[in-house]
Amino acid sequence: MSTDDAFFDGPVDVGNLKLRPFSIGSMTACRKLGLSLFLGHGDALTTEEMQRQVVAFAWVQSAPLATVQRALREGTADEYIARFEFEVMPSDLKALEREINRISQLTEAAVIDTVSRETTPDPAEPGEF
């Protein structure tokens, strides 16, 4: 399976949750919620903060899309996430972490694949300055 194909797998079952494929919208939601774990800045998180971010990510990826969009727009996502925590089983955390690691690796590979590969003109070519 290519890196691109992995983003089109469809929903993924993780514990009792069904997660949507990760998208540009997912990355935007992660930025809006300050989920450093998904933005490459999650090295020194406390256990509590790590859990909060994992649960917030699971909510973003599994709650109805219209609800996620409205909550992000209205600034009420934290309230939804606090309620959503009661739907996440402790046994699901490891499976969520594995899925997050898989997504992170695929996202990193996809970003690397799309980096511009512009060539610089050879200064020795005639007519070039």
PDB file of C-alpha atoms in Angstrom:
ATOM      1  CA  MET A   1       0.000   0.000   0.000  1.00  0.00           C
ATOM      2  CA  SER A   2       1.375   3.395  -0.905  1.00  0.00           C
ATOM      3  CA  THR A   3       1.453   6.290   1.538  1.00  0.00           C
ATOM      4  CA  ASP A   4      -1.336   8.034  -0.393  1.00  0.00           C
ATOM      5  CA  ASP A   5      -3.590   4.950  -0.295  1.00  0.00           C
ATOM      6  CA  ALA A   6      -3.384   4.768   3.497  1.00  0.00           C
ATOM      7  CA  PHE A   7      -5.343   8.025   3.824  1.00  0.00           C
ATOM      8  CA  PHE A   8      -8.242   6.559   1.810  1.00  0.00           C
ATOM      9  CA  ASP A   9      -8.684   3.369   3.852  1.00  0.00           C
ATOM     10  CA  GLY A  10     -12.021   4.613   5.114  1.00  0.00           C
ATOM     11  CA  PRO A  11     -12.993   4.635   8.751  1.00  0.00           C
ATOM     12  CA  VAL A  12     -10.739   2.660  11.117  1.00  0.00           C
ATOM     13  CA  ASP A  13     -12.160   0.842  14.140  1.00  0.00           C
ATOM     14  CA  VAL A  14     -10.135   1.558  17.266  1.00  0.00           C
ATOM     15  CA  GLY A  15     -11.674  -0.030  20.335  1.00  0.00           C
ATOM     16  CA  ASN A  16     -15.306   1.065  20.405  1.00  0.00           C
ATOM     17  CA  LEU A  17     -14.588   4.087  18.171  1.00  0.00           C
ATOM     18  CA  LYS A  18     -14.734   4.501  14.399  1.00  0.00           C
ATOM     19  CA  LEU A  19     -12.154   7.075  13.287  1.00  0.00           C
ATOM     20  CA  ARG A  20     -12.411   9.015  10.019  1.00  0.00           C
ATOM     21  CA  PRO A  21      -9.347   9.069   7.763  1.00  0.00           C
ATOM     22  CA  PHE A  22      -6.866  11.784   8.758  1.00  0.00           C
ATOM     23  CA  SER A  23      -7.134  14.877   6.556  1.00  0.00           C
ATOM     24  CA  ILE A  24      -5.961  18.453   6.159  1.00  0.00           C
ATOM     25  CA  GLY A  25      -9.055  19.383   8.185  1.00  0.00           C
ATOM     26  CA  SER A  26      -7.812  17.044  10.924  1.00  0.00           C
ATOM     27  CA  MET A  27      -4.481  18.878  10.995  1.00  0.00           C
ATOM     28  CA  THR A  28      -6.282  22.228  11.208  1.00  0.00           C
ATOM     29  CA  ALA A  29      -8.397  20.946  14.108  1.00  0.00           C
ATOM     30  CA  CYS A  30      -5.241  19.722  15.881  1.00  0.00           C
ATOM     31  CA  ARG A  31      -3.701  23.182  15.533  1.00  0.00           C
ATOM     32  CA  LYS A  32      -6.863  24.898  16.823  1.00  0.00           C
ATOM     33  CA  LEU A  33      -6.979  22.579  19.845  1.00  0.00           C
ATOM     34  CA  GLY A  34      -3.252  22.916  20.561  1.00  0.00           C
ATOM     35  CA  LEU A  35      -2.624  19.207  20.107  1.00  0.00           C
ATOM     36  CA  SER A  36       1.158  19.405  20.038  1.00  0.00           C
ATOM     37  CA  LEU A  37       1.397  15.613  19.891  1.00  0.00           C
ATOM     38  CA  PHE A  38       0.216  15.817  16.266  1.00  0.00           C
ATOM     39  CA  LEU A  39       2.166  18.912  15.347  1.00  0.00           C
ATOM     40  CA  GLY A  40       5.624  17.598  16.169  1.00  0.00           C
ATOM     41  CA  HIS A  41       5.980  19.378  19.523  1.00  0.00           C
ATOM     42  CA  GLY A  42       4.804  16.685  21.924  1.00  0.00           C
ATOM     43  CA  ASP A  43       8.126  15.530  23.345  1.00  0.00           C
ATOM     44  CA  ALA A  44       7.746  16.668  26.972  1.00  0.00           C
ATOM     45  CA  LEU A  45       4.070  16.064  27.702  1.00  0.00           C
ATOM     46  CA  THR A  46       2.849  14.925  31.091  1.00  0.00           C
ATOM     47  CA  THR A  47       0.828  11.724  31.226  1.00  0.00           C
ATOM     48  CA  GLU A  48      -2.311  13.745  31.879  1.00  0.00           C
ATOM     49  CA  GLU A  49      -1.679  16.067  28.908  1.00  0.00           C
ATOM     50  CA  MET A  50      -0.841  13.115  26.652  1.00  0.00           C
ATOM     51  CA  GLN A  51      -4.156  11.486  27.590  1.00  0.00           C
ATOM     52  CA  ARG A  52      -6.048  14.748  27.005  1.00  0.00           C
ATOM     53  CA  GLN A  53      -4.542  15.101  23.553  1.00  0.00           C
ATOM     54  CA  VAL A  54      -5.210  11.458  22.609  1.00  0.00           C
ATOM     55  CA  VAL A  55      -8.855  11.778  23.684  1.00  0.00           C
ATOM     56  CA  ALA A  56      -9.232  15.141  21.912  1.00  0.00           C
ATOM     57  CA  PHE A  57      -7.813  13.615  18.736  1.00  0.00           C
ATOM     58  CA  ALA A  58     -10.202  10.647  19.011  1.00  0.00           C
ATOM     59  CA  TRP A  59     -13.117  13.088  19.375  1.00  0.00           C
ATOM     60  CA  VAL A  60     -12.014  15.098  16.324  1.00  0.00           C
ATOM     61  CA  GLN A  61     -11.774  11.921  14.259  1.00  0.00           C
ATOM     62  CA  SER A  62     -14.945  10.175  15.465  1.00  0.00           C
ATOM     63  CA  ALA A  63     -17.577  12.764  16.428  1.00  0.00           C
ATOM     64  CA  PRO A  64     -19.998  13.849  13.699  1.00  0.00           C
ATOM     65  CA  LEU A  65     -18.108  16.218  11.410  1.00  0.00           C
ATOM     66  CA  ALA A  66     -20.725  18.975  11.675  1.00  0.00           C
ATOM     67  CA  THR A  67     -20.431  18.838  15.481  1.00  0.00           C
ATOM     68  CA  VAL A  68     -16.628  19.090  15.340  1.00  0.00           C
ATOM     69  CA  GLN A  69     -16.750  22.008  12.925  1.00  0.00           C
ATOM     70  CA  ARG A  70     -19.366  23.881  14.955  1.00  0.00           C
ATOM     71  CA  ALA A  71     -17.535  23.295  18.253  1.00  0.00           C
ATOM     72  CA  LEU A  72     -14.245  24.526  16.792  1.00  0.00           C
ATOM     73  CA  ARG A  73     -15.931  27.580  15.280  1.00  0.00           C
ATOM     74  CA  GLU A  74     -17.826  28.427  18.501  1.00  0.00           C
ATOM     75  CA  GLY A  75     -14.960  27.626  20.881  1.00  0.00           C
ATOM     76  CA  THR A  76     -16.908  24.883  22.680  1.00  0.00           C
ATOM     77  CA  ALA A  77     -14.748  21.888  21.681  1.00  0.00           C
ATOM     78  CA  ASP A  78     -13.338  21.462  25.204  1.00  0.00           C
ATOM     79  CA  GLU A  79     -16.862  20.920  26.558  1.00  0.00           C
ATOM     80  CA  TYR A  80     -17.578  18.256  23.940  1.00  0.00           C
ATOM     81  CA  ILE A  81     -14.222  16.585  24.579  1.00  0.00           C
ATOM     82  CA  ALA A  82     -14.844  16.513  28.348  1.00  0.00           C
ATOM     83  CA  ARG A  83     -18.130  14.652  27.746  1.00  0.00           C
ATOM     84  CA  PHE A  84     -16.528  12.407  25.129  1.00  0.00           C
ATOM     85  CA  GLU A  85     -13.941  11.210  27.676  1.00  0.00           C
ATOM     86  CA  PHE A  86     -16.695   9.163  29.302  1.00  0.00           C
ATOM     87  CA  GLU A  87     -17.095   7.179  26.064  1.00  0.00           C
ATOM     88  CA  VAL A  88     -13.418   6.230  25.808  1.00  0.00           C
ATOM     89  CA  MET A  89     -12.448   3.063  27.620  1.00  0.00           C
ATOM     90  CA  PRO A  90      -9.029   2.970  29.321  1.00  0.00           C
ATOM     91  CA  SER A  91      -8.303  -0.175  27.310  1.00  0.00           C
ATOM     92  CA  ASP A  92      -8.736   1.885  24.104  1.00  0.00           C
ATOM     93  CA  LEU A  93      -5.866   4.262  24.923  1.00  0.00           C
ATOM     94  CA  LYS A  94      -3.081   1.929  23.725  1.00  0.00           C
ATOM     95  CA  ALA A  95      -4.952   1.201  20.481  1.00  0.00           C
ATOM     96  CA  LEU A  96      -5.492   4.943  19.972  1.00  0.00           C
ATOM     97  CA  GLU A  97      -1.799   5.609  20.579  1.00  0.00           C
ATOM     98  CA  ARG A  98      -0.877   2.968  17.960  1.00  0.00           C
ATOM     99  CA  GLU A  99      -3.268   4.542  15.454  1.00  0.00           C
ATOM    100  CA  ILE A 100      -1.860   7.990  16.210  1.00  0.00           C
ATOM    101  CA  ASN A 101       1.676   6.713  15.635  1.00  0.00           C
ATOM    102  CA  ARG A 102       0.602   5.138  12.330  1.00  0.00           C
ATOM    103  CA  ILE A 103      -1.052   8.381  11.207  1.00  0.00           C
ATOM    104  CA  SER A 104       1.957  10.444  12.296  1.00  0.00           C
ATOM    105  CA  GLN A 105       4.313   8.271  10.249  1.00  0.00           C
ATOM    106  CA  LEU A 106       2.052   8.429   7.189  1.00  0.00           C
ATOM    107  CA  THR A 107       1.601  12.178   7.529  1.00  0.00           C
ATOM    108  CA  GLU A 108       5.334  12.721   7.823  1.00  0.00           C
ATOM    109  CA  ALA A 109       5.948  10.567   4.741  1.00  0.00           C
ATOM    110  CA  ALA A 110       3.228  12.380   2.773  1.00  0.00           C
ATOM    111  CA  VAL A 111       4.589  15.807   3.695  1.00  0.00           C
ATOM    112  CA  ILE A 112       8.077  14.755   2.664  1.00  0.00           C
ATOM    113  CA  ASP A 113       6.743  13.380  -0.633  1.00  0.00           C
ATOM    114  CA  THR A 114       5.072  16.690  -1.507  1.00  0.00           C
ATOM    115  CA  VAL A 115       7.995  18.998  -0.778  1.00  0.00           C
ATOM    116  CA  SER A 116       8.783  21.115  -3.812  1.00  0.00           C
ATOM    117  CA  ARG A 117      11.615  19.718  -5.859  1.00  0.00           C
ATOM    118  CA  GLU A 118      12.375  22.892  -7.760  1.00  0.00           C
ATOM    119  CA  THR A 119      15.638  22.933  -9.594  1.00  0.00           C
ATOM    120  CA  THR A 120      17.793  25.999  -9.586  1.00  0.00           C
ATOM    121  CA  PRO A 121      18.944  27.202 -12.996  1.00  0.00           C
ATOM    122  CA  ASP A 122      22.506  26.445 -13.909  1.00  0.00           C
ATOM    123  CA  PRO A 123      24.309  29.812 -13.807  1.00  0.00           C
ATOM    124  CA  ALA A 124      26.557  28.669 -16.643  1.00  0.00           C
ATOM    125  CA  GLU A 125      23.700  28.371 -19.154  1.00  0.00           C
ATOM    126  CA  PRO A 126      23.732  30.983 -21.905  1.00  0.00           C
ATOM    127  CA  GLY A 127      21.375  33.894 -21.445  1.00  0.00           C
ATOM    128  CA  GLU A 128      21.019  33.317 -17.720  1.00  0.00           C
ATOM    129  CA  PHE A 129      22.284  35.847 -15.196  1.00  0.00           C
TER     130      PHE A 129
END
